[in-house]
CSV table of C-alpha atoms in Angstrom, one decimal:
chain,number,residue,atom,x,y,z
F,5,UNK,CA,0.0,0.0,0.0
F,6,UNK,CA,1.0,3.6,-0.9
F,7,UNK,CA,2.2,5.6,2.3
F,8,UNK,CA,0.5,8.9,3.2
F,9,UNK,CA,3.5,10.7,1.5
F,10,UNK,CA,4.6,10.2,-1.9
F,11,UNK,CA,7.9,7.6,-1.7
F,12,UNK,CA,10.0,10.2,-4.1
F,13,UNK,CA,12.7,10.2,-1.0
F,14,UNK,CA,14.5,7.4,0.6
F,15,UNK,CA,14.4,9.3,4.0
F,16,UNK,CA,16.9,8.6,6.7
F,17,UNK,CA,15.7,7.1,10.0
F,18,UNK,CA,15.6,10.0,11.5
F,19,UNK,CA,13.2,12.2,12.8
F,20,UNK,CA,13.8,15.9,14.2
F,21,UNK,CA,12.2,18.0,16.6
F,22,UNK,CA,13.8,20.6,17.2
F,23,UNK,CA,17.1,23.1,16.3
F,24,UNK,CA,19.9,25.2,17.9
F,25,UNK,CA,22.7,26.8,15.9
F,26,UNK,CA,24.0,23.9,14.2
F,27,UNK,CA,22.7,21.3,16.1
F,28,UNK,CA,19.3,19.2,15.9
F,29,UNK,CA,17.5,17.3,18.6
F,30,UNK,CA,15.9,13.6,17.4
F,31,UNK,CA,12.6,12.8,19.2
F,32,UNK,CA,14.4,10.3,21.3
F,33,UNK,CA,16.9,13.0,22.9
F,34,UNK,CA,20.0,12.5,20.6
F,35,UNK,CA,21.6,15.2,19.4
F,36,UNK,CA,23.2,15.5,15.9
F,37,UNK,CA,26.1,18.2,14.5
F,38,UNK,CA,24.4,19.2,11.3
F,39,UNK,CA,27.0,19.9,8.4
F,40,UNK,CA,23.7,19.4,6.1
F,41,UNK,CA,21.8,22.5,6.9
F,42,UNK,CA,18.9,21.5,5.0
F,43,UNK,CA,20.9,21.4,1.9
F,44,UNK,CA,22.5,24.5,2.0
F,45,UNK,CA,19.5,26.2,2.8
F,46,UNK,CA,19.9,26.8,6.7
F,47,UNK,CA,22.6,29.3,6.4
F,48,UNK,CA,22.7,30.9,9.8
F,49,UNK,CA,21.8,27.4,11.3
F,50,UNK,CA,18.5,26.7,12.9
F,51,UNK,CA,16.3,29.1,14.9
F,52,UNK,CA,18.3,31.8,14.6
F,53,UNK,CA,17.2,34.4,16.9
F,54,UNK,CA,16.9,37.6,14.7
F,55,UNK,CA,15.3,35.4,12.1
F,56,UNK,CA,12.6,34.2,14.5
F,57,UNK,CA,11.9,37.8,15.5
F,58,UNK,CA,11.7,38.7,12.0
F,59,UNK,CA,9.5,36.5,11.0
F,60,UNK,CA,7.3,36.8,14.6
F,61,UNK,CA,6.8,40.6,13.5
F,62,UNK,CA,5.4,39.9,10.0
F,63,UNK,CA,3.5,36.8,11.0
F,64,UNK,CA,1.4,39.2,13.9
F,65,UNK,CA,1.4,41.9,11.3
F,66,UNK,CA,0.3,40.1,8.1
F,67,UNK,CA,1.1,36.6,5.9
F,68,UNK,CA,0.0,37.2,2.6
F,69,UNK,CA,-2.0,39.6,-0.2
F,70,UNK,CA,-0.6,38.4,-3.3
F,71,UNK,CA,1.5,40.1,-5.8
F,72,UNK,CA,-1.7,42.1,-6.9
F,73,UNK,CA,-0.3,44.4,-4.2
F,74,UNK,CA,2.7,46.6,-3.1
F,75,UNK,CA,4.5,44.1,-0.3
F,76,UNK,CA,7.1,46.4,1.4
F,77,UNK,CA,9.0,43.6,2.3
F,78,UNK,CA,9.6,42.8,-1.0
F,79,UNK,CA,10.4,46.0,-2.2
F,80,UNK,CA,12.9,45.6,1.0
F,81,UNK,CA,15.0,42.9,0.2
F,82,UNK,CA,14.6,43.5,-4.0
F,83,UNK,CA,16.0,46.9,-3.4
F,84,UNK,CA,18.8,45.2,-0.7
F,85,UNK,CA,19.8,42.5,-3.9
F,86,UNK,CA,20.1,45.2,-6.3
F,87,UNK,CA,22.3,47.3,-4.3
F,88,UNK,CA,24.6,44.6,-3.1
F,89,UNK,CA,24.9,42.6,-7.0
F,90,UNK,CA,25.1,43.5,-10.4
F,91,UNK,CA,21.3,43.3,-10.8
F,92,UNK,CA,18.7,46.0,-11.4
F,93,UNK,CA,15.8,44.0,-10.6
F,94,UNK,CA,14.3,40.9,-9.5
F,95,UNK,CA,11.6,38.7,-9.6
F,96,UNK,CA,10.9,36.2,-6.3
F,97,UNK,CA,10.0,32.6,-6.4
F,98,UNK,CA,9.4,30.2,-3.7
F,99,UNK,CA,12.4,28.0,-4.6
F,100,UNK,CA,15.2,27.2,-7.1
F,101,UNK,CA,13.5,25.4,-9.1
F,102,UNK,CA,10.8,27.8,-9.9
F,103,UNK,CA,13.9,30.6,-10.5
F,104,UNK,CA,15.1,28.0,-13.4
F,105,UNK,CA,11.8,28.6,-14.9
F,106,UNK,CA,11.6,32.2,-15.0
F,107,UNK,CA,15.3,32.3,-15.8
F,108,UNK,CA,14.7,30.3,-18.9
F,109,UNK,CA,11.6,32.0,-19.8
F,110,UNK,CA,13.3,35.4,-19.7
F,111,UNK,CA,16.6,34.2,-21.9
F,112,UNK,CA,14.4,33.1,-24.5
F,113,UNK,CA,11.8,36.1,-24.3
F,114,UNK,CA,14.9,38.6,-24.6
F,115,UNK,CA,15.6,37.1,-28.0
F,116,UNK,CA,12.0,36.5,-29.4
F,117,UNK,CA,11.5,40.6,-28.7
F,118,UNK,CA,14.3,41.7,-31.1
F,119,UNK,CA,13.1,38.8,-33.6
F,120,UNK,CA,16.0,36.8,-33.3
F,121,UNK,CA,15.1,32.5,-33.4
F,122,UNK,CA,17.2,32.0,-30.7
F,123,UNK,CA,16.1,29.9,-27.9
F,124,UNK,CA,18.7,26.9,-27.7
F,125,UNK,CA,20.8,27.2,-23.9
F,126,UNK,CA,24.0,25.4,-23.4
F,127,UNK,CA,24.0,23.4,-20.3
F,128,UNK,CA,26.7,20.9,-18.6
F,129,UNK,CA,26.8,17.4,-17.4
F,130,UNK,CA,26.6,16.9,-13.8
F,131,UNK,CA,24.6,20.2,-13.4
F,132,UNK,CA,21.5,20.4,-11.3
F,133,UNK,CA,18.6,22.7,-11.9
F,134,UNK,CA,15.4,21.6,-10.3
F,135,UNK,CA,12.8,18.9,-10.7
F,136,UNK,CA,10.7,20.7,-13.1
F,137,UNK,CA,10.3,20.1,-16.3
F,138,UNK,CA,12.8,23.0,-17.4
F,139,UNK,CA,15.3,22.1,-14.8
F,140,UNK,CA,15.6,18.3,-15.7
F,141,UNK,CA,15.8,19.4,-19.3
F,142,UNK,CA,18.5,21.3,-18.7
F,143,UNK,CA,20.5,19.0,-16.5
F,144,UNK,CA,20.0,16.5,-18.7
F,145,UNK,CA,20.5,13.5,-16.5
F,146,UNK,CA,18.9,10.2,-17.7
F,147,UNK,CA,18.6,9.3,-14.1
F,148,UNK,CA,16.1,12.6,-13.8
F,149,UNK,CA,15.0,12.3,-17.4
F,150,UNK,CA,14.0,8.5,-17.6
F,151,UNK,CA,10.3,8.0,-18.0
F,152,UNK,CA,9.3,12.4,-18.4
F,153,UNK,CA,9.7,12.7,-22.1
F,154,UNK,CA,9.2,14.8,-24.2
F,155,UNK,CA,11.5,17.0,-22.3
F,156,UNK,CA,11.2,20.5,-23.3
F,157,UNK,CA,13.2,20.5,-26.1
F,158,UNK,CA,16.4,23.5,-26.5
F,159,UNK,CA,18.9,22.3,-24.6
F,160,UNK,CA,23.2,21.6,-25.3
F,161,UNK,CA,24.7,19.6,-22.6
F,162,UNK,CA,28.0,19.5,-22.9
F,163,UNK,CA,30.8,18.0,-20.8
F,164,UNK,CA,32.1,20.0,-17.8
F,165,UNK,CA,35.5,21.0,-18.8
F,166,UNK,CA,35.3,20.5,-22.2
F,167,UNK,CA,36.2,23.9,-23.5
F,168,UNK,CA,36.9,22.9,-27.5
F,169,UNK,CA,33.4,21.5,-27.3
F,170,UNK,CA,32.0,24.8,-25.8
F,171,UNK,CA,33.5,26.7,-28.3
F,172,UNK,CA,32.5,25.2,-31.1
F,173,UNK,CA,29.0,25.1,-29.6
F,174,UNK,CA,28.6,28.8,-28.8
F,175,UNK,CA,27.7,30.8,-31.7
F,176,UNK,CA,25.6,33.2,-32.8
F,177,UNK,CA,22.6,31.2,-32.8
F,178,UNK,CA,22.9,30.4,-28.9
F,179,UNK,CA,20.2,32.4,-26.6
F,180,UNK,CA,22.6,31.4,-23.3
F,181,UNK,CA,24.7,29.2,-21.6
F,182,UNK,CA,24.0,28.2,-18.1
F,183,UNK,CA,26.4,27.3,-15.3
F,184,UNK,CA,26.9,26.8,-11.7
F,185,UNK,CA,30.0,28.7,-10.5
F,186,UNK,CA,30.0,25.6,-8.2
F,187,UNK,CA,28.3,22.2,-9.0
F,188,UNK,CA,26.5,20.9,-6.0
F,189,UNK,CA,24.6,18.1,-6.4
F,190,UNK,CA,27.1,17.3,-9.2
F,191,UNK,CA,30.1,16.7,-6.8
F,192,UNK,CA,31.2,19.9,-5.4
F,193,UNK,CA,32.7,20.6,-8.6
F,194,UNK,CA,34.1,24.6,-8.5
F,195,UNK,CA,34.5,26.0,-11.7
F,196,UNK,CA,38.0,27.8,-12.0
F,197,UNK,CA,38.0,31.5,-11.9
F,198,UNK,CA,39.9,32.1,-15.2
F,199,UNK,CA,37.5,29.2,-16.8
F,200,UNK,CA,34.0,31.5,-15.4
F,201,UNK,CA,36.2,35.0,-17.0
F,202,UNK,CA,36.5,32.9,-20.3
F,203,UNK,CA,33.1,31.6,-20.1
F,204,UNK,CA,31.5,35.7,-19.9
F,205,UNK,CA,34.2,36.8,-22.5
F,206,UNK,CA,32.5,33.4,-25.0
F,207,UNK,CA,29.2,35.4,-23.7
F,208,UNK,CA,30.3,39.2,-24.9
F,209,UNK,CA,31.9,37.8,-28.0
F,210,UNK,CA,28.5,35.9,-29.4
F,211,UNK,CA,25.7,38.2,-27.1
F,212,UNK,CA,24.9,35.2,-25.7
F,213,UNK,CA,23.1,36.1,-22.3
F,214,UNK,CA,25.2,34.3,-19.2
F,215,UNK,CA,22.8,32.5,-16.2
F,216,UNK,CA,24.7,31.5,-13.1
F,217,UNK,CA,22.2,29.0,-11.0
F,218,UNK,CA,23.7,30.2,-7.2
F,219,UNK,CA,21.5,28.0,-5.7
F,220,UNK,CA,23.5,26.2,-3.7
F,221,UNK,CA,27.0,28.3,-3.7
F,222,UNK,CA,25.0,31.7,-3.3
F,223,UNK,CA,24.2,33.9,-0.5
F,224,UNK,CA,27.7,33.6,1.4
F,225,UNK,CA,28.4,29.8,1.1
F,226,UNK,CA,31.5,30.6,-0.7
F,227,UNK,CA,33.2,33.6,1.0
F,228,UNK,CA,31.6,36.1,-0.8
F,229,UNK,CA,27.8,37.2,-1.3
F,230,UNK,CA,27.8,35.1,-4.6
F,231,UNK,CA,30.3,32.9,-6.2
F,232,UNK,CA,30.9,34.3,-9.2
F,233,UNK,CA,32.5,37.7,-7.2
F,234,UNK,CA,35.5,35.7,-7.2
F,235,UNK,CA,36.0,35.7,-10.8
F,236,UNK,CA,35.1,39.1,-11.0
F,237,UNK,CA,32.8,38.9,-13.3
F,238,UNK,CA,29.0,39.5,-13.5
F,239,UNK,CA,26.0,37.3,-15.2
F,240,UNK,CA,22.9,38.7,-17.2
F,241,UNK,CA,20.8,36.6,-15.5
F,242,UNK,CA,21.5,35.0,-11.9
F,243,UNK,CA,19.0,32.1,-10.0
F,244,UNK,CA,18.8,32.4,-6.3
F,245,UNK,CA,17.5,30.4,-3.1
F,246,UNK,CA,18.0,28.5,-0.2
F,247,UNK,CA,20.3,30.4,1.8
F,248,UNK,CA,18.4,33.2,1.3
F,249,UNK,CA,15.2,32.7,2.6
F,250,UNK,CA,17.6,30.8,5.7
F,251,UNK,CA,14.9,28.0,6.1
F,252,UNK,CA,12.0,29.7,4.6
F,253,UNK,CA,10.8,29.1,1.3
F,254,UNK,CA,12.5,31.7,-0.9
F,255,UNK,CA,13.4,32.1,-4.3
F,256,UNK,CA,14.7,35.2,-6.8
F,257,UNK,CA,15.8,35.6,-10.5
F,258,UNK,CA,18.0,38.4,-10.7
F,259,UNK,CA,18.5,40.5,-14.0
F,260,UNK,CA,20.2,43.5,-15.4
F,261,UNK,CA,17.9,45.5,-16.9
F,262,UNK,CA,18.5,44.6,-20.9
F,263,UNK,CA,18.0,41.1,-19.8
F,264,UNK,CA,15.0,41.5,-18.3
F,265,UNK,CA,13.6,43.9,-20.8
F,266,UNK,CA,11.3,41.3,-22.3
F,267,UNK,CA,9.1,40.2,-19.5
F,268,UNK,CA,6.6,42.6,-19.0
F,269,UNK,CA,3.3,42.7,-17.1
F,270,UNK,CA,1.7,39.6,-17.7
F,271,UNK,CA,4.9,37.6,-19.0
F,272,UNK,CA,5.3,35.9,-15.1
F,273,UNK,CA,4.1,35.0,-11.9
F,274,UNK,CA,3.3,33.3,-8.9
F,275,UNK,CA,1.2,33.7,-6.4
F,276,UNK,CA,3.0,32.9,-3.1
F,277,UNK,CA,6.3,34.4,-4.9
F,278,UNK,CA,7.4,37.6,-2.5
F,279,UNK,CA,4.8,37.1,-0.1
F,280,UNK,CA,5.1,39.0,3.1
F,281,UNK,CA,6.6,36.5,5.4
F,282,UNK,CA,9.2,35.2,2.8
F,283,UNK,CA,10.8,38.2,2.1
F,284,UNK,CA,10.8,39.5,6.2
F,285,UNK,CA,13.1,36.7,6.6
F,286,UNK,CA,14.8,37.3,3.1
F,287,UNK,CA,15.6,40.9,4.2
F,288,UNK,CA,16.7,40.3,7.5
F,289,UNK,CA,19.0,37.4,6.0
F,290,UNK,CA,20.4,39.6,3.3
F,291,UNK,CA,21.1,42.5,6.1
F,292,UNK,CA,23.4,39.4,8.1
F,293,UNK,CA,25.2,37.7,5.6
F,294,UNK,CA,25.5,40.9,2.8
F,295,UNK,CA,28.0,42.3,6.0
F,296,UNK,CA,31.7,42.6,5.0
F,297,UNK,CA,32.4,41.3,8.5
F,298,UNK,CA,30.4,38.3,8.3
F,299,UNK,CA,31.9,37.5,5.2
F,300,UNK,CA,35.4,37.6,6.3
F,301,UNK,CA,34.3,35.1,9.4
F,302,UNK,CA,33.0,32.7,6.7
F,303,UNK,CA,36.3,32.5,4.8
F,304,UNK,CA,38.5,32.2,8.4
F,305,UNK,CA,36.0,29.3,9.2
F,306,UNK,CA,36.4,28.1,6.3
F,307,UNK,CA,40.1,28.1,6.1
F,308,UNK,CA,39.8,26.5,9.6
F,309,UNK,CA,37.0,23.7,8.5
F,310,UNK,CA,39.3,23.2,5.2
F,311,UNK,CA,42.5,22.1,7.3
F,312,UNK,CA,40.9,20.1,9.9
F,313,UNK,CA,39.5,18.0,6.6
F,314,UNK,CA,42.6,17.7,5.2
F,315,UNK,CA,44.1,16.5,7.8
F,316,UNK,CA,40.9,13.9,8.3
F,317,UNK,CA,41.9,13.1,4.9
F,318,UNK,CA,45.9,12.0,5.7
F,319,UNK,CA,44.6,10.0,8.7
F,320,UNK,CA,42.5,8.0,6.7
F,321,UNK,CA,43.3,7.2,3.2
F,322,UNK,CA,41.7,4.1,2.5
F,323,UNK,CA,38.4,6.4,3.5
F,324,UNK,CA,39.1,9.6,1.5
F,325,UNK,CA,40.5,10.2,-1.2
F,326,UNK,CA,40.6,14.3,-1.1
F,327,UNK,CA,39.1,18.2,0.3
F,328,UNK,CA,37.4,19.5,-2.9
F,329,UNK,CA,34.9,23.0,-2.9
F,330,UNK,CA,35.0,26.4,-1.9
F,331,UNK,CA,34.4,28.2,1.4
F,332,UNK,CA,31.5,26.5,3.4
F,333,UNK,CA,30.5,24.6,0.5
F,334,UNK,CA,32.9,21.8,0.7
F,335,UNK,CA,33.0,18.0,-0.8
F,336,UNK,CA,35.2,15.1,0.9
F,337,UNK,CA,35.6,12.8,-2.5
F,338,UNK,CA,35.6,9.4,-0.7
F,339,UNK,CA,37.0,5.6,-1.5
F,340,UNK,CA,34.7,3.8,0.7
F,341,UNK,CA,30.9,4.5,-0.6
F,342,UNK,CA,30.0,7.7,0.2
F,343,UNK,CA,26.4,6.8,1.2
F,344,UNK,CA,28.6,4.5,3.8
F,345,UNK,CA,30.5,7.2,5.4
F,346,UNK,CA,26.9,9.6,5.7
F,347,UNK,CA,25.7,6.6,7.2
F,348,UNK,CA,28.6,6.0,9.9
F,349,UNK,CA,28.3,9.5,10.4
F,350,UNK,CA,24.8,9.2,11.7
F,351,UNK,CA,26.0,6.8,14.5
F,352,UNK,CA,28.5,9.4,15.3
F,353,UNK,CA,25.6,12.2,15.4
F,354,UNK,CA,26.8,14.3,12.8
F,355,UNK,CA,24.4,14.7,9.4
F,356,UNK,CA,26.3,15.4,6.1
F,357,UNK,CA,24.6,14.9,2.6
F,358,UNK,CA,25.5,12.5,-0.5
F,359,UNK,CA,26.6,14.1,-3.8
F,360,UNK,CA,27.3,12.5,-7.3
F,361,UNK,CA,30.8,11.3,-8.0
F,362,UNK,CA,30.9,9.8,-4.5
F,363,UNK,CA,31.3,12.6,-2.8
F,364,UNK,CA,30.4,13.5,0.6
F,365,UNK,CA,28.8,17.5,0.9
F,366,UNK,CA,29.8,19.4,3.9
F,367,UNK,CA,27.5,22.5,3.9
F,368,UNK,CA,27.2,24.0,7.4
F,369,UNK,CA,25.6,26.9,8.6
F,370,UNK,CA,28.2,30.2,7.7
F,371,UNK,CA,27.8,31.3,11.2
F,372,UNK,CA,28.8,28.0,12.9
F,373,UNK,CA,31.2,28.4,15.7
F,374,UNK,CA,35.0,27.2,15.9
F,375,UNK,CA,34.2,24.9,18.8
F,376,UNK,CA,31.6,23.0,16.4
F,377,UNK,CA,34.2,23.0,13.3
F,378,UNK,CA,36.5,21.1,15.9
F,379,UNK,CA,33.4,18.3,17.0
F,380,UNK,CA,32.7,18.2,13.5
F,381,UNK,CA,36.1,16.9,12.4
F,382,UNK,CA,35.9,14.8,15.7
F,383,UNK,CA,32.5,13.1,14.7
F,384,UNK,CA,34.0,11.7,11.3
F,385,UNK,CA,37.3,10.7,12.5
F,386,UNK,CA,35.0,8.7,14.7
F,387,UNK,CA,32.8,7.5,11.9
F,388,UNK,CA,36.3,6.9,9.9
F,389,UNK,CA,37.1,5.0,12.4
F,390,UNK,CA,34.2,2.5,12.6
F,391,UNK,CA,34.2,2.1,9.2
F,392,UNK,CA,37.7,0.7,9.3
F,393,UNK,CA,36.6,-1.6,12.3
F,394,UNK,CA,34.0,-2.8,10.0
F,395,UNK,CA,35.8,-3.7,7.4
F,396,UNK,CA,39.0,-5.1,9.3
């Protein structure tokens, strides 16, 4: 018989009742070190005090009116996005997924307005947009694809890396190419500075629009407010969420204005998209992590998490194989099964999330503190451990 809830997830046997900081309570009383944070989404770690009082306020004030009205939190945290990125404006979804939508939507708009037939986007192999129909067309994944056809059509996927095929790809017929600065799901695959520069030169030199998905490596998981600051570049088009709704369901596309210039009233929309609530956290997220200070603290906790893995690494080599990733948003590339060594860390109380390419994700909250970095490393020398027991 069918359970209550659809069986799309192979769920853990865990159940969780509460949160502290980086640290969740099971119904039974155990406590777990969470290096997960809800996927990257928790980024100042669970019940965050100002976060709660933010939302408190809006919550007694009001929850929703739909986008048939001025919300003045959204105008908040849309006018906080545009000062802090390249952007001039934004739209706001209620999750990644729904930002891949609108993202591809307004690529191929932009081109049907100056009546160019251009709609085809090259993608890349190990990428992950969404569950939608436009995200798992654009990933391309036969494991996401099998049994959804016809996928929306309009899609390159080329290999990641592969910069002869790229450039024989990208021409003048392309609408855009879209990239992750950093591959999450994919393996915690960064994309090298000079290769994102050469990728937004490829852009300029064919007007093909550049979309960065900062999903995942967004919002301060990488030392700066997004990724692609590093390479000192900027996109046309950029997809956010998770860490910037910091639990709540929040979403944006973010635009410059030519990019943008061809959805118009009544191109988009969504109706919980910007509500109220959402965008009261969003803002007071933004106002936290958007803070030159905070930023710095990521990349010295970082640094710190980074050697303490490395040296996890060296102590066990027939476990690990390497460190891989960028600020918070780190991958331990394992030898043993990586579904193995999340499982072992459960028995040491410590959650950490599975990734393609066997790969273990470390994505803990950017605020947690040094003591915790230490337990972390503590907890899966542990689990290390017991693995070898195991096996021996």
């Amino acid at each position: 018989m069918i359970p209550s809830i659809l069986p799309t997830y192979t769920r853990a046997p865990l159940t969780f009742v509460s949160g502290e900081g980086s640290w969740l309570t099971e119904r039974d009383g155990r406590r777990f070190l969470d290096l997960g944070a809800g996927i990257a989404v928790n980024a100042l770690g669970h019940a965050h005090p100002e976060l709660v009082a933010a939302l408190n306020a809006q919550a007694g004030a009001l929850w929703h009116v739909s986008n048939l009205y001025n919300i003045p939190a959204q105008q908040q945290l849309a006018d906080a996005l545009v000062d802090k990125t390249f952007a001039d404006t934004a739209f706001f979804t209620n999750s990644g997924t729904e930002a891949c939508e609108l993202a591809v939507k307004m690529a191929r708009k932009y081109w049907f307005d100056k009546g160019e037939d251009r709609t085809e986007i090259i993608t890349f192999k190990g990428s992950f947009h969404g569950r939608s129909s436009a995200g798992i067309a654009a990933a391309g994944s036969e494991k996401m694809t099998k049994g959804f056809g016809p996928l929306l059509p309009g899609f390159t996927h080329l290999e990641f890396g592969d910069h002869d095929a790229l450039n024989a790809a990208a021409t003048n017929q392309i609408a855009a190419i879209l990239v992750e600065p950093v591959q999450g799901e994919g393996g915690i695959r960064p994309l090298p500075d000079v290769c994102l520069k050469g990728l937004r030169d490829l852009c300029d030199q064919h007007g093909i629009l550049m979309i960065l998905d900062e999903v995942q490596c967004g919002m301060g998981r990488t030392g700066k407010l997004f990724a692609h600051e590093w390479a000192s570049i900027t996109p046309d088009i950029m997809m956010v969420a998770k860490g910037i709704g910091g639990g709540f369901p929040l979403g944006a596309v973010l635009a410059t204005e030519d990019a943008a210039s061809g959805m118009t009233v009544g191109t988009h929309g969504s109706t919980y998209g910007g509500n109220p609530l959402a965008c009261a956290v969003g803002a007071k997220v933004m106002e936290i992590i958007a803070d030159d200070m905070f930023l710095a603290e990521v990349n010295r906790k970082a640094a710190l998490l980074r050697q303490k893995l490395e040296g996890l690494v060296a102590s066990h080599p027939d476990i690990f194989e390497e460190v891989r990733g960028a600020g918070l948003m780190l991958g331990l590339k394992c030898k043993a099964t990586n579904t193995d060594v999340v499982a072992a860390g459960f028995g040491q109380g410590v959650l950490t999330v599975p990734a393609a390419d066997n790969v273990v994700r470390l994505l803990p909250a950017l605020n947690i503190p040094d003591e915790d970095i230490g337990t972390a490393v503590e907890k899966l020398d542990a689990a290390a451990l017991q693995m070898q027991r195991e096996h021996a």
